[in-house]
Tab-separated table of C-alpha atoms and ligand atoms in Angstrom:
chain	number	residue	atom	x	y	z
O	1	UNK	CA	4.356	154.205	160.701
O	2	UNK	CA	8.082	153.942	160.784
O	3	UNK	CA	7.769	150.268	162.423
O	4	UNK	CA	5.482	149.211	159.572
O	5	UNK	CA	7.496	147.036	157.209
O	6	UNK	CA	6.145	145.603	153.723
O	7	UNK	CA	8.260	143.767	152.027
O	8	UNK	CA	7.991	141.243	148.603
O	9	UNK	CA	8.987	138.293	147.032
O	10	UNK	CA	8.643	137.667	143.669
O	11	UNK	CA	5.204	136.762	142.784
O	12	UNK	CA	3.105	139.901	143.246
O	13	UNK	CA	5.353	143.085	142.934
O	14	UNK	CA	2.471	144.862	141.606
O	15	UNK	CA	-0.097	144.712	144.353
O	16	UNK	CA	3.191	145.192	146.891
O	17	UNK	CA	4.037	148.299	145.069
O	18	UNK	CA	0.057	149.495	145.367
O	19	UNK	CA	-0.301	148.699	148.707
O	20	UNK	CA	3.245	150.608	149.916
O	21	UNK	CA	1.222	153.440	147.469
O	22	UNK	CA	-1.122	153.630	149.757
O	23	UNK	CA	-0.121	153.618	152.774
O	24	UNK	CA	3.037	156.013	152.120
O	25	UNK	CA	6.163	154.124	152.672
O	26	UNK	CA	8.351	152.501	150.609
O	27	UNK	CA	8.898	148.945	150.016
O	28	UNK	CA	11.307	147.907	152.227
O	29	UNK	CA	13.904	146.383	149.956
O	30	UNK	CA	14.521	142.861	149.311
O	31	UNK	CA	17.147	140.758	147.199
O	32	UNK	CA	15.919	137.378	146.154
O	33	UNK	CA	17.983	135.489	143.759
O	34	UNK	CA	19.204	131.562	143.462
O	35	UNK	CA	22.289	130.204	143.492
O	36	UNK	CA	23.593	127.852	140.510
O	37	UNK	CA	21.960	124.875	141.721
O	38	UNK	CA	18.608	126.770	142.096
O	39	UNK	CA	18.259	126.993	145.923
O	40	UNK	CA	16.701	130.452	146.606
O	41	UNK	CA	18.485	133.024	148.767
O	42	UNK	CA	16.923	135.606	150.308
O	43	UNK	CA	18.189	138.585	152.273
O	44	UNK	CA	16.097	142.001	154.020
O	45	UNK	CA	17.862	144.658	152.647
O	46	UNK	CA	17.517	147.215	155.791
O	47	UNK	CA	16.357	146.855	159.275
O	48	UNK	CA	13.481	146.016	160.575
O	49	UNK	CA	14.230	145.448	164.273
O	50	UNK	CA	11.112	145.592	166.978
O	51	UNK	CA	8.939	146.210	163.571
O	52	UNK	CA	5.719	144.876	162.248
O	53	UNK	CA	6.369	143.026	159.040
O	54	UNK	CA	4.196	142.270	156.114
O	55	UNK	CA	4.953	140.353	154.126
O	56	UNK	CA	2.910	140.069	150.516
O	57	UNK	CA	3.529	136.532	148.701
O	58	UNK	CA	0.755	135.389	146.780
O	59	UNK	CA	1.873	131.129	146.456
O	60	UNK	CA	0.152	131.280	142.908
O	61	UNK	CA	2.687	129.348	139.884
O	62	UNK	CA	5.672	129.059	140.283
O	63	UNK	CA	3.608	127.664	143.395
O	64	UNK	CA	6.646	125.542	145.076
O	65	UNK	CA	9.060	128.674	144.041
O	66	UNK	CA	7.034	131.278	145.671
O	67	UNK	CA	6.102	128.944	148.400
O	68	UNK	CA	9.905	128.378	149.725
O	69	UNK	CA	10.809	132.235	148.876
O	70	UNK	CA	7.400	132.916	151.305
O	71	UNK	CA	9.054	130.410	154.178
O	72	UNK	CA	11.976	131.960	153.693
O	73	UNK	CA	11.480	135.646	153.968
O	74	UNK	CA	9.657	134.580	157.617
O	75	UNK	CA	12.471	132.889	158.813
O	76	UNK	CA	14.677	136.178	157.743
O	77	UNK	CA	12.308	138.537	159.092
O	78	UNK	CA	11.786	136.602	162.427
O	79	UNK	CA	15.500	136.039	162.918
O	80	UNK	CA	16.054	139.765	162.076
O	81	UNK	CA	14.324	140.712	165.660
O	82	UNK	CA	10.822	141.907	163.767
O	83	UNK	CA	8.240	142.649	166.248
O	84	UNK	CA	5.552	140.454	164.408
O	85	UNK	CA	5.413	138.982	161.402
O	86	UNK	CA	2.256	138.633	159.270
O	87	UNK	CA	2.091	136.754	155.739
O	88	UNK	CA	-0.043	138.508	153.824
O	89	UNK	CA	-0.584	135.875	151.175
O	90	UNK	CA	-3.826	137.403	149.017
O	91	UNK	CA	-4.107	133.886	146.781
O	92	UNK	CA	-3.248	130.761	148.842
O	93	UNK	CA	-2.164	128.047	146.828
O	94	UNK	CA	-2.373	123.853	147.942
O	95	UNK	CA	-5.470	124.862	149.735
O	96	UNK	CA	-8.428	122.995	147.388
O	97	UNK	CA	-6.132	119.659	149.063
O	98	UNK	CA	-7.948	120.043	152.323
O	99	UNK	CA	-9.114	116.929	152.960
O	100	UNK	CA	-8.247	113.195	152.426
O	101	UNK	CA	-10.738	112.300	149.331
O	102	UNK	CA	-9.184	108.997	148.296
O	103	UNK	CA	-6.523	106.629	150.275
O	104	UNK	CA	-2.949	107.477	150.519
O	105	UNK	CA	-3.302	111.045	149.861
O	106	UNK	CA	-1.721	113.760	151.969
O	107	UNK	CA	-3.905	116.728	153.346
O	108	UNK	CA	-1.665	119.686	151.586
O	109	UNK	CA	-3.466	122.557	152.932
O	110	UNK	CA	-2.952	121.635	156.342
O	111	UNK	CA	0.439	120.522	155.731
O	112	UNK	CA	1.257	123.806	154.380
O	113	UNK	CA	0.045	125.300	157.469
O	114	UNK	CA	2.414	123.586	159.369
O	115	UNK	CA	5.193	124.673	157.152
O	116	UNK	CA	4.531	128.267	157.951
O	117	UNK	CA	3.777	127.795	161.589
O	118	UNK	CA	7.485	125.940	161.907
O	119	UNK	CA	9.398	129.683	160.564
O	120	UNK	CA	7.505	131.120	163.759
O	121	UNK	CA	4.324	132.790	161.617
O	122	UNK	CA	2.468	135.665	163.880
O	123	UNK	CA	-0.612	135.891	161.569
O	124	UNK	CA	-1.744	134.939	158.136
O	125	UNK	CA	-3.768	137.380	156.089
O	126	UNK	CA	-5.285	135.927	152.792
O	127	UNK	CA	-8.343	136.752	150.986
O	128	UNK	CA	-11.109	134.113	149.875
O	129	UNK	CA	-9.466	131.295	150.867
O	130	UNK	CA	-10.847	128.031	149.081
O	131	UNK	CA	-12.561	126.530	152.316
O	132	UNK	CA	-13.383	128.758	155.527
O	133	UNK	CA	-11.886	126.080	157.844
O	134	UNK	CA	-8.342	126.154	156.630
O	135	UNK	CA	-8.194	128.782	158.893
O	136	UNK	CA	-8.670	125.766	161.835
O	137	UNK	CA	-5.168	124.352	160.559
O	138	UNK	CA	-3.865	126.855	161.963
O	139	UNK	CA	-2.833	127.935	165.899
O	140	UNK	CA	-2.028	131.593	165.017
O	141	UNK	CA	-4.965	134.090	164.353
O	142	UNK	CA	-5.937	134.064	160.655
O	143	UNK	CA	-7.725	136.410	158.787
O	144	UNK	CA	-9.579	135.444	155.885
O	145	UNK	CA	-11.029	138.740	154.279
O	146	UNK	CA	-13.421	139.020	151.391
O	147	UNK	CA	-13.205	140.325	148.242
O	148	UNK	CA	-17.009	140.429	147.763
O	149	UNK	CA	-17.191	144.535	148.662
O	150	UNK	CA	-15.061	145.567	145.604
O	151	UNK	CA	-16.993	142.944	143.332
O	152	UNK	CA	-20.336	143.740	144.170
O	153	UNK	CA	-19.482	147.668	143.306
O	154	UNK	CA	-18.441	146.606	140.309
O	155	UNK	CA	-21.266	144.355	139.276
O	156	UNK	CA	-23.901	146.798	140.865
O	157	UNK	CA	-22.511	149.238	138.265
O	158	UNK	CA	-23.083	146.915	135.501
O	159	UNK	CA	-26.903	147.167	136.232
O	160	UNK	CA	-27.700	143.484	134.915
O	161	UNK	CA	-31.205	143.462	134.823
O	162	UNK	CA	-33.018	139.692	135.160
O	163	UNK	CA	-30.291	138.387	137.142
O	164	UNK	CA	-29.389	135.414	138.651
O	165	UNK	CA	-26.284	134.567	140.521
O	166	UNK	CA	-25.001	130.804	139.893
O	167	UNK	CA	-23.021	128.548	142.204
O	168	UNK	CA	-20.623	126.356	139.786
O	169	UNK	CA	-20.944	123.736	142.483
O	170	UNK	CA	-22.711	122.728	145.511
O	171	UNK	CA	-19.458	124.102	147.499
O	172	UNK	CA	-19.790	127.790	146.366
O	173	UNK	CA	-23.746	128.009	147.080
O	174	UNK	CA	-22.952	129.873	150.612
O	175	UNK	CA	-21.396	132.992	148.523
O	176	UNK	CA	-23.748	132.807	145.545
O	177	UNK	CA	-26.310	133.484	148.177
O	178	UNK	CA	-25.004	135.847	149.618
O	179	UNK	CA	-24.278	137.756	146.170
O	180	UNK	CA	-27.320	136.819	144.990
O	181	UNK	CA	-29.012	138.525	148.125
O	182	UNK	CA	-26.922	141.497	148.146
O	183	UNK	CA	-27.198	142.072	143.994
O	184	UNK	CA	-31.348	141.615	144.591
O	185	UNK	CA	-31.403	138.826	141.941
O	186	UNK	CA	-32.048	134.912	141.618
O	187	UNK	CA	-29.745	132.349	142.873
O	188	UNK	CA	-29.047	128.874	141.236
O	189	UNK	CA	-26.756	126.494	141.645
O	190	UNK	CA	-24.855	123.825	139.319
O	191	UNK	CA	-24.714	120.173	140.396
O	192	UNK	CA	-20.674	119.448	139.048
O	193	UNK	CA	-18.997	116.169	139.588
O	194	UNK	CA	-15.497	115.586	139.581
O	195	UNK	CA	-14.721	112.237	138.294
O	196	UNK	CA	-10.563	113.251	138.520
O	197	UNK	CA	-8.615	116.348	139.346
O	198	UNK	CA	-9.064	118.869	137.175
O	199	UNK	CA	-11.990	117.549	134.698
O	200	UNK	CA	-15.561	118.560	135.460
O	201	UNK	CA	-18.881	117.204	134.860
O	202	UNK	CA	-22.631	119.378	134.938
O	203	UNK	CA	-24.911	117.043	136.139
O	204	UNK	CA	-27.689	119.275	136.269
O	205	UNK	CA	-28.835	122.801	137.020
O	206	UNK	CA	-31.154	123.905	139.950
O	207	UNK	CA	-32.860	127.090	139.406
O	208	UNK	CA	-34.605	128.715	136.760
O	209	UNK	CA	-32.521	130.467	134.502
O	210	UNK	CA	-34.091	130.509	131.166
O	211	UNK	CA	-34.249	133.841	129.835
O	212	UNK	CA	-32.134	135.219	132.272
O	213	UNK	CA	-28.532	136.863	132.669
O	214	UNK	CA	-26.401	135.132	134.440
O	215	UNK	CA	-23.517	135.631	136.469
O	216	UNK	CA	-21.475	132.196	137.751
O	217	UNK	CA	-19.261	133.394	140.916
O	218	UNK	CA	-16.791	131.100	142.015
O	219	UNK	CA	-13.534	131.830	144.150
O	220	UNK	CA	-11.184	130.598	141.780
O	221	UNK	CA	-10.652	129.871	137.857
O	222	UNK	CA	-7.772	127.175	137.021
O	223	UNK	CA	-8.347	125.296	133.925
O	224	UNK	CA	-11.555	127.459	132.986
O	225	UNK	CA	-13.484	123.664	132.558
O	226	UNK	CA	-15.742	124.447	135.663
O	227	UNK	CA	-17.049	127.942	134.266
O	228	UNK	CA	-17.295	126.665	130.343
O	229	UNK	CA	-18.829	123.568	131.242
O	230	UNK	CA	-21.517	125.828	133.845
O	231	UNK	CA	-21.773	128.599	131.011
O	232	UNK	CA	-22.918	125.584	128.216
O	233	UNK	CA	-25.413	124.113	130.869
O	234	UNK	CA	-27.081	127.683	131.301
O	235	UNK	CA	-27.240	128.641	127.845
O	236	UNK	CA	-28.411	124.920	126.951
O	237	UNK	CA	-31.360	125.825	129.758
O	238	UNK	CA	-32.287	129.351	128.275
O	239	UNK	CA	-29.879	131.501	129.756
O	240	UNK	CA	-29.149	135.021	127.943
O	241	UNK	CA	-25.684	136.828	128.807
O	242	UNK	CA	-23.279	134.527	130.650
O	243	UNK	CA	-20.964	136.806	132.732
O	244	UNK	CA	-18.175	134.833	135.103
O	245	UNK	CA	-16.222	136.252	138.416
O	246	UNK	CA	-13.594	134.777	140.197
O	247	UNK	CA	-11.007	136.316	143.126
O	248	UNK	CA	-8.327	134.320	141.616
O	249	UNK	CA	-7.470	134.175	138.240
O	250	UNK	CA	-5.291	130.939	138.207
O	251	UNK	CA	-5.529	130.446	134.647
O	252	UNK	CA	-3.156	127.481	133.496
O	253	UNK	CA	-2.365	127.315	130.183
O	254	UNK	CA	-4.865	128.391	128.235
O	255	UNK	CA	-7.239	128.887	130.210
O	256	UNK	CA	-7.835	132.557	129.547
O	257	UNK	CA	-8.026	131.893	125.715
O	258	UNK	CA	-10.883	129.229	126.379
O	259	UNK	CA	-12.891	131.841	128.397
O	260	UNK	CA	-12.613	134.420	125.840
O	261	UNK	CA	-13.972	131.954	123.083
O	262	UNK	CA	-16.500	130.471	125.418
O	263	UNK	CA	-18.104	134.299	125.032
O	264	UNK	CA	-18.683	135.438	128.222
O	265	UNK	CA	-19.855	138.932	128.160
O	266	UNK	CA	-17.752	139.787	131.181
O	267	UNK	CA	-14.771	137.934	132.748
O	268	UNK	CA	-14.221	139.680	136.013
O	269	UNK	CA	-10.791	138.604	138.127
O	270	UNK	CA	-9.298	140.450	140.895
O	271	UNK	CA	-5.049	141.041	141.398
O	272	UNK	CA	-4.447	138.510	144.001
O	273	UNK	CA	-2.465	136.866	141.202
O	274	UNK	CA	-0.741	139.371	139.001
O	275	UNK	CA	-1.878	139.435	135.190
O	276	UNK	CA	-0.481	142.167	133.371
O	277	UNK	CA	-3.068	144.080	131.400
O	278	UNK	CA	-1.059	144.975	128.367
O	279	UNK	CA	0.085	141.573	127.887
O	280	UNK	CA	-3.679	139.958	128.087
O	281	UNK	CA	-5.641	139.868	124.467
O	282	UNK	CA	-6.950	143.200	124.326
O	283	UNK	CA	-10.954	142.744	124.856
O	284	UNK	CA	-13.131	144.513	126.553
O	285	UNK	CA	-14.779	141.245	128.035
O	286	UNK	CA	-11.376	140.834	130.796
O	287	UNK	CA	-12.161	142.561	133.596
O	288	UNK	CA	-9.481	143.429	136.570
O	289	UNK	CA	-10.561	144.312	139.766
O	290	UNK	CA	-7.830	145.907	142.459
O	291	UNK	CA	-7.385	144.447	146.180
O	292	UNK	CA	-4.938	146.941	146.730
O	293	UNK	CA	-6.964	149.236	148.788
O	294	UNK	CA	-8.793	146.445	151.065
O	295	UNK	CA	-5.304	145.038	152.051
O	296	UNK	CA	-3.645	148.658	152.853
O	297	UNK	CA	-6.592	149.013	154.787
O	298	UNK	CA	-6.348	145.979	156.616
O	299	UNK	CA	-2.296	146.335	157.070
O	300	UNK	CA	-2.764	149.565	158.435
O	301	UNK	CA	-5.908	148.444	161.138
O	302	UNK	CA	-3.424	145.368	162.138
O	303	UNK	CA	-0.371	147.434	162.962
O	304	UNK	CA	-2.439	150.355	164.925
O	305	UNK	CA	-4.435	147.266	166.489
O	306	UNK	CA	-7.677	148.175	165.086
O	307	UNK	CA	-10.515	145.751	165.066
O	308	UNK	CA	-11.041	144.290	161.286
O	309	UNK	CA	-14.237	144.018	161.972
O	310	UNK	CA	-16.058	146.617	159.406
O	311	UNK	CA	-13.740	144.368	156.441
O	312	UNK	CA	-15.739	141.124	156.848
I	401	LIG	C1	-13.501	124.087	143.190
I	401	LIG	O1	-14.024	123.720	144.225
I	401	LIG	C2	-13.114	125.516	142.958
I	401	LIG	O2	-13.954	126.395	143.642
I	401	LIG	C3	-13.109	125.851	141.494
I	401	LIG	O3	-14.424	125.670	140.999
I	401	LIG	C4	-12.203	124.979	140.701
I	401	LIG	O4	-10.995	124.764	141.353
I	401	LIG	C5	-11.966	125.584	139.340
I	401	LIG	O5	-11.119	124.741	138.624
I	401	LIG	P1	-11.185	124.644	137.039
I	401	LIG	O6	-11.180	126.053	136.510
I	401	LIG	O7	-9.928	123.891	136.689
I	401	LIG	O8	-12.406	123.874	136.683
């Protein structure tokens, strides 16, 4: 273990210091400051010659900040003589821009890619990423691991009875199957248009969820408008408890405030994006979920050379 590096910028310090926790080593020290003009400088604070380096940079808001410190810590680590380097980057931000949807657009995911191929990447390491073929935008292996294992115990432990799983939209069907096989329960599926970024539409819901609880599953939660609008179209059709779960709690603005009025009885997030629990609104609806323990785990398989396979 003494060539096992993790190091951290400055958007998830938390899950870093879990994940060190766990695997018993320290957090190999970092400064990362700015100089008066703003540009971020970065510097590896021991070293970490013919090691394996993690690095854990979620690129959640301030997305362009954490972005460059992400590029930047790469570029250190690889020019420091590190064995491999592996971005372990548990929310990936830019990625719902993955494909050209209107004229004179750029494709940001993929460009993004790019980026972190250019500072020499070895492997990226992320967890639910928005859409499975990202990963083909890159030419390094990537691993995209789930976070459906630690939600499932937790919702199996909630014992909903007269469940059904909902897809938000027509993109999110594949998991909401595959929860709604796993959980033993119904499956429907919202029919959401977009008519501009960031506002949502329900169109219509197929399934039948009248008298049922329901529990809406999507990979992400940014303005909350997807979720409220889904929770209003299931309760307009019947629907008893509305419960929602999401790996990444983006939450701009207000988002979390507009969840807690909307009344759902749970609102279940996971770390990838640090949210302090004592400085949420103290309900017992907020829900936090740790990835802490599937990313050790997957840290420690990578740098022994173990297959990941058991983790998908
Ligand atoms: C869209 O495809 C995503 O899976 C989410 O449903 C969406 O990004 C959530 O955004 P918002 O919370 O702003 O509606």
């Amino acid at each position: 273990m003494d060539r096992l590096k993790v190091l951290t910028g400055n958007s998830n310090r938390a899950l870093a210091e879990k994940i060190v926790d766990n695997l018993h080593i320290p957090l190999t020290p970092v400064e990362c400051s700015r100089f008066s003009d703003g540009e971020i400088f970065v510097k590896i604070g021991e070293s970490i010659r013919g090691s394996d380096v993690f690095i854990i940079q979620s690129t959640n808001k301030p997305v362009n900040d954490n972005m460059m410190e992400l590029l930047l810590l790469i570029d250190a680590a690889k020019r420091a003589s590190a064995k491999s380097v592996t971005a372990v980057v548990p929310y990936y931000g830019y990625a719902r821009q993955d494909r050209k949807v209107e004229p004179r657009v750029p494709i940001s995911a993929k460009m993004v890619a790019n980026l972190l191929e250019s500072v020499s990447l070895d492997r990226l390491v992320t967890i639910d990423i928005h859409s499975n073929q990202i990963q083909g935008f890159f030419n390094i292996p990537v691993d995209n691991i789930y976070a459906a294992p630690i939600i499932l115990n937790y919702v199996r432990e909630l014992a909903i009875e007269d469940l059904v799983v909902v897809s938000p939209d027509a993109g999110g069907t594949h998991r909401a199957r595959s929860f709604s096989a796993q959980l033993n329960a119904g499956l429907a599926i919202i029919d959401k248009r977009r008519p501009q970024a960031n506002k949502s539409v329900v169109m219509n819901v197929i399934g039948d969820v009248d008298g049922k609880n329901c529990l809406i599953i999507d990979d992400l939660i940014d303005t909350g408008g997807t979720i409220i609008n889904a929770a209003s179209a299931l309760r307009e059709r019947g629907a008893r408890d509305v419960y929602c779960v999401c790996t990444h709690p983006v939450f701009s603005d207000n988002a979390l405030d507009r969840l807690i009025q909307a009344e759902f009885k749970k609102i279940i997030f996971t770390d990838t994006i640090p949210l302090k629990r004592e400085s949420l609104p103290q309900t017992e609806q907020l829900e936090i979920l740790s990835v802490a323990d599937l990313l050790s785990e997957v840290i420690r398989r990578i740098h022994f050379g173990s297959s990941l396979e058991g983790i998908f």
